[in-house]
């Protein structure tokens, strides 16, 4: 299938992309239309985003917390003391349903790979790639047996992903040193947050996942990414809606405003840099790579400015492993015959209508049944039988 007349977000090159099976089979710079596919007008293309930190089953929660906290432990105590009713309301929805919504939350924003932190996702999923070839520890403070788990010889080849230095006080800074001291097997460490991290500590981590919106919401401060990027690789994550908005593009624009990364560094933290750390065949648009592709309206003259101006309503197409997962309603009739063997739901997001693979309409109804006050950013649209 050809995707025609697209502007590369990073290079500005006008391209056509052909997808065969799960991979990109050709990229041409020709502006001629290939009739066996879709032709776009005024659209940018970029690799499916890689969200390197989320908790998929925590994305029905509203943002909780009213103070500026010294560290995540202080926030956790405040959360469970003051928000029991809000937490119980969300937990009436079963974990599988919450995980499904977490997947859709990412997919609708153009995320095709997610690093879910915690236990492996227990539901069948064909929509996006949930990367699980890693060993998750929660943190030094909340994981009672973290020393034993960190030094598990049977998992020494897996990278360890752990919340570290999520705070502004002395305890947060000391926590990182404690973690490094106990890494007896010298396993690859990938830290999440790292607000209290120093450069000499960063050198001992394979990567740091930056979650600026979560950091500012809880701590009113984020990691010194402009310094740490000299000593480790920087990836990008949203965390869950407990501490951030559902829309990853809001997080990306906040990160851009900090000026802690150059625009291209920030762009790469969401694709090729992350793909390199996780060792996955995605993150770039090139022949032989996995066809994880996002096409969006080009709202700015400069393609990179258009990338940062994107919102879920602007996304025209999301393809994961060569399959169309999301398509704008204006384009759907052009290829509906090719998609009739798969179920799609019609939803409204912002002022746009999208067809989304799977029974998202049924999921919304199920969530509302158990959690009527759920504030979802999408609306199911009835379709004719």
PDB file of N, CA and C in Angstrom, residues 1-3 17-24 38 46-48 107 110-112 127 290-295 315 317-326 335:
ATOM      1  N   UNK A   1       0.843  -1.194   0.000  1.00  0.00           N
ATOM      2  CA  UNK A   1       0.000   0.000   0.000  1.00  0.00           C
ATOM      3  C   UNK A   1       0.881   1.248   0.000  1.00  0.00           C
ATOM      4  N   UNK A   2       0.592   2.155  -0.907  1.00  0.00           N
ATOM      5  CA  UNK A   2       1.359   3.395  -0.990  1.00  0.00           C
ATOM      6  C   UNK A   2       0.681   4.520  -0.203  1.00  0.00           C
ATOM      7  N   UNK A   3       1.502   5.287   0.514  1.00  0.00           N
ATOM      8  CA  UNK A   3       1.076   6.530   1.161  1.00  0.00           C
ATOM      9  C   UNK A   3       1.781   7.646   0.402  1.00  0.00           C
ATOM     10  N   UNK A  17       5.612   6.566   0.474  1.00  0.00           N
ATOM     11  CA  UNK A  17       6.068   5.416   1.254  1.00  0.00           C
ATOM     12  C   UNK A  17       5.219   4.211   0.901  1.00  0.00           C
ATOM     13  N   UNK A  18       5.871   3.113   0.590  1.00  0.00           N
ATOM     14  CA  UNK A  18       5.143   1.876   0.301  1.00  0.00           C
ATOM     15  C   UNK A  18       5.315   0.892   1.449  1.00  0.00           C
ATOM     16  N   UNK A  19       4.224   0.274   1.833  1.00  0.00           N
ATOM     17  CA  UNK A  19       4.210  -0.702   2.927  1.00  0.00           C
ATOM     18  C   UNK A  19       3.768  -2.048   2.381  1.00  0.00           C
ATOM     19  N   UNK A  20       4.563  -3.063   2.674  1.00  0.00           N
ATOM     20  CA  UNK A  20       4.204  -4.431   2.320  1.00  0.00           C
ATOM     21  C   UNK A  20       4.333  -5.290   3.564  1.00  0.00           C
ATOM     22  N   UNK A  21       3.248  -5.949   3.928  1.00  0.00           N
ATOM     23  CA  UNK A  21       3.267  -6.729   5.161  1.00  0.00           C
ATOM     24  C   UNK A  21       3.449  -5.816   6.352  1.00  0.00           C
ATOM     25  N   UNK A  22       4.411  -6.136   7.211  1.00  0.00           N
ATOM     26  CA  UNK A  22       4.638  -5.344   8.420  1.00  0.00           C
ATOM     27  C   UNK A  22       5.729  -4.299   8.256  1.00  0.00           C
ATOM     28  N   UNK A  23       6.341  -4.211   7.066  1.00  0.00           N
ATOM     29  CA  UNK A  23       7.524  -3.351   6.932  1.00  0.00           C
ATOM     30  C   UNK A  23       7.395  -2.335   5.802  1.00  0.00           C
ATOM     31  N   UNK A  24       8.234  -1.335   5.877  1.00  0.00           N
ATOM     32  CA  UNK A  24       8.353  -0.357   4.806  1.00  0.00           C
ATOM     33  C   UNK A  24       9.183  -0.984   3.695  1.00  0.00           C
ATOM     34  N   UNK A  38      -3.177   5.702  -0.677  1.00  0.00           N
ATOM     35  CA  UNK A  38      -3.788   6.947  -0.226  1.00  0.00           C
ATOM     36  C   UNK A  38      -2.909   8.123  -0.613  1.00  0.00           C
ATOM     37  N   UNK A  46       5.797  10.935  10.160  1.00  0.00           N
ATOM     38  CA  UNK A  46       6.875  10.682  11.112  1.00  0.00           C
ATOM     39  C   UNK A  46       6.690   9.285  11.698  1.00  0.00           C
ATOM     40  N   UNK A  47       7.732   8.721  12.291  1.00  0.00           N
ATOM     41  CA  UNK A  47       7.601   7.383  12.888  1.00  0.00           C
ATOM     42  C   UNK A  47       6.604   7.393  14.040  1.00  0.00           C
ATOM     43  N   UNK A  48       5.919   6.274  14.229  1.00  0.00           N
ATOM     44  CA  UNK A  48       5.056   6.152  15.395  1.00  0.00           C
ATOM     45  C   UNK A  48       5.837   6.471  16.658  1.00  0.00           C
ATOM     46  N   UNK A 107      -2.569   5.119  21.460  1.00  0.00           N
ATOM     47  CA  UNK A 107      -2.788   4.951  20.028  1.00  0.00           C
ATOM     48  C   UNK A 107      -3.407   6.194  19.401  1.00  0.00           C
ATOM     49  N   UNK A 110      -0.989   8.791  18.438  1.00  0.00           N
ATOM     50  CA  UNK A 110       0.089   8.467  17.518  1.00  0.00           C
ATOM     51  C   UNK A 110       1.222   7.678  18.127  1.00  0.00           C
ATOM     52  N   UNK A 111       1.018   7.118  19.307  1.00  0.00           N
ATOM     53  CA  UNK A 111       2.028   6.275  19.948  1.00  0.00           C
ATOM     54  C   UNK A 111       1.834   4.840  19.466  1.00  0.00           C
ATOM     55  N   UNK A 112       2.892   4.246  18.938  1.00  0.00           N
ATOM     56  CA  UNK A 112       2.792   2.858  18.461  1.00  0.00           C
ATOM     57  C   UNK A 112       3.638   1.890  19.292  1.00  0.00           C
ATOM     58  N   UNK A 127      -3.009  -3.826  18.739  1.00  0.00           N
ATOM     59  CA  UNK A 127      -3.060  -2.453  18.239  1.00  0.00           C
ATOM     60  C   UNK A 127      -1.708  -1.775  18.218  1.00  0.00           C
ATOM     61  N   UNK A 290      10.062  -1.552  10.593  1.00  0.00           N
ATOM     62  CA  UNK A 290       8.667  -1.813  10.889  1.00  0.00           C
ATOM     63  C   UNK A 290       7.817  -0.622  10.450  1.00  0.00           C
ATOM     64  N   UNK A 291       6.694  -0.923   9.808  1.00  0.00           N
ATOM     65  CA  UNK A 291       5.827   0.144   9.294  1.00  0.00           C
ATOM     66  C   UNK A 291       4.969   0.707  10.416  1.00  0.00           C
ATOM     67  N   UNK A 292       5.621   1.431  11.334  1.00  0.00           N
ATOM     68  CA  UNK A 292       4.952   2.192  12.391  1.00  0.00           C
ATOM     69  C   UNK A 292       4.989   3.643  11.938  1.00  0.00           C
ATOM     70  N   UNK A 293       3.883   4.120  11.412  1.00  0.00           N
ATOM     71  CA  UNK A 293       3.858   5.376  10.672  1.00  0.00           C
ATOM     72  C   UNK A 293       2.674   6.229  11.130  1.00  0.00           C
ATOM     73  N   UNK A 294       2.937   7.524  11.307  1.00  0.00           N
ATOM     74  CA  UNK A 294       1.871   8.472  11.634  1.00  0.00           C
ATOM     75  C   UNK A 294       1.856   9.573  10.581  1.00  0.00           C
ATOM     76  N   UNK A 295       0.668   9.875  10.083  1.00  0.00           N
ATOM     77  CA  UNK A 295       0.466  10.990   9.154  1.00  0.00           C
ATOM     78  C   UNK A 295      -0.460  11.988   9.836  1.00  0.00           C
ATOM     79  N   UNK A 315      -4.381  14.029  13.589  1.00  0.00           N
ATOM     80  CA  UNK A 315      -3.797  12.802  13.040  1.00  0.00           C
ATOM     81  C   UNK A 315      -4.737  12.189  12.004  1.00  0.00           C
ATOM     82  N   UNK A 317      -3.736   9.360  10.075  1.00  0.00           N
ATOM     83  CA  UNK A 317      -3.498   7.928   9.937  1.00  0.00           C
ATOM     84  C   UNK A 317      -2.483   7.478  10.973  1.00  0.00           C
ATOM     85  N   UNK A 318      -2.767   6.358  11.613  1.00  0.00           N
ATOM     86  CA  UNK A 318      -1.772   5.681  12.449  1.00  0.00           C
ATOM     87  C   UNK A 318      -1.685   4.248  11.951  1.00  0.00           C
ATOM     88  N   UNK A 319      -0.466   3.865  11.588  1.00  0.00           N
ATOM     89  CA  UNK A 319      -0.215   2.510  11.124  1.00  0.00           C
ATOM     90  C   UNK A 319       0.763   1.848  12.083  1.00  0.00           C
ATOM     91  N   UNK A 320       0.455   0.641  12.528  1.00  0.00           N
ATOM     92  CA  UNK A 320       1.335  -0.113  13.406  1.00  0.00           C
ATOM     93  C   UNK A 320       1.579  -1.476  12.776  1.00  0.00           C
ATOM     94  N   UNK A 321       2.865  -1.787  12.562  1.00  0.00           N
ATOM     95  CA  UNK A 321       3.248  -3.043  11.907  1.00  0.00           C
ATOM     96  C   UNK A 321       2.493  -3.250  10.584  1.00  0.00           C
ATOM     97  N   UNK A 322       2.353  -2.170   9.856  1.00  0.00           N
ATOM     98  CA  UNK A 322       1.755  -2.241   8.536  1.00  0.00           C
ATOM     99  C   UNK A 322       0.247  -2.265   8.499  1.00  0.00           C
ATOM    100  N   UNK A 323      -0.406  -2.258   9.658  1.00  0.00           N
ATOM    101  CA  UNK A 323      -1.861  -2.281   9.709  1.00  0.00           C
ATOM    102  C   UNK A 323      -2.392  -0.905  10.115  1.00  0.00           C
ATOM    103  N   UNK A 324      -3.457  -0.483   9.454  1.00  0.00           N
ATOM    104  CA  UNK A 324      -4.073   0.797   9.794  1.00  0.00           C
ATOM    105  C   UNK A 324      -4.873   0.633  11.074  1.00  0.00           C
ATOM    106  N   UNK A 325      -4.481   1.386  12.090  1.00  0.00           N
ATOM    107  CA  UNK A 325      -5.157   1.317  13.389  1.00  0.00           C
ATOM    108  C   UNK A 325      -6.099   2.503  13.588  1.00  0.00           C
ATOM    109  N   UNK A 326      -5.731   3.657  13.043  1.00  0.00           N
ATOM    110  CA  UNK A 326      -6.560   4.857  13.127  1.00  0.00           C
ATOM    111  C   UNK A 326      -6.549   5.520  11.755  1.00  0.00           C
ATOM    112  N   UNK A 335     -10.623   3.525   1.414  1.00  0.00           N
ATOM    113  CA  UNK A 335     -10.033   2.188   1.602  1.00  0.00           C
ATOM    114  C   UNK A 335     -10.908   1.283   2.453  1.00  0.00           C
TER     115      UNK A 335
END
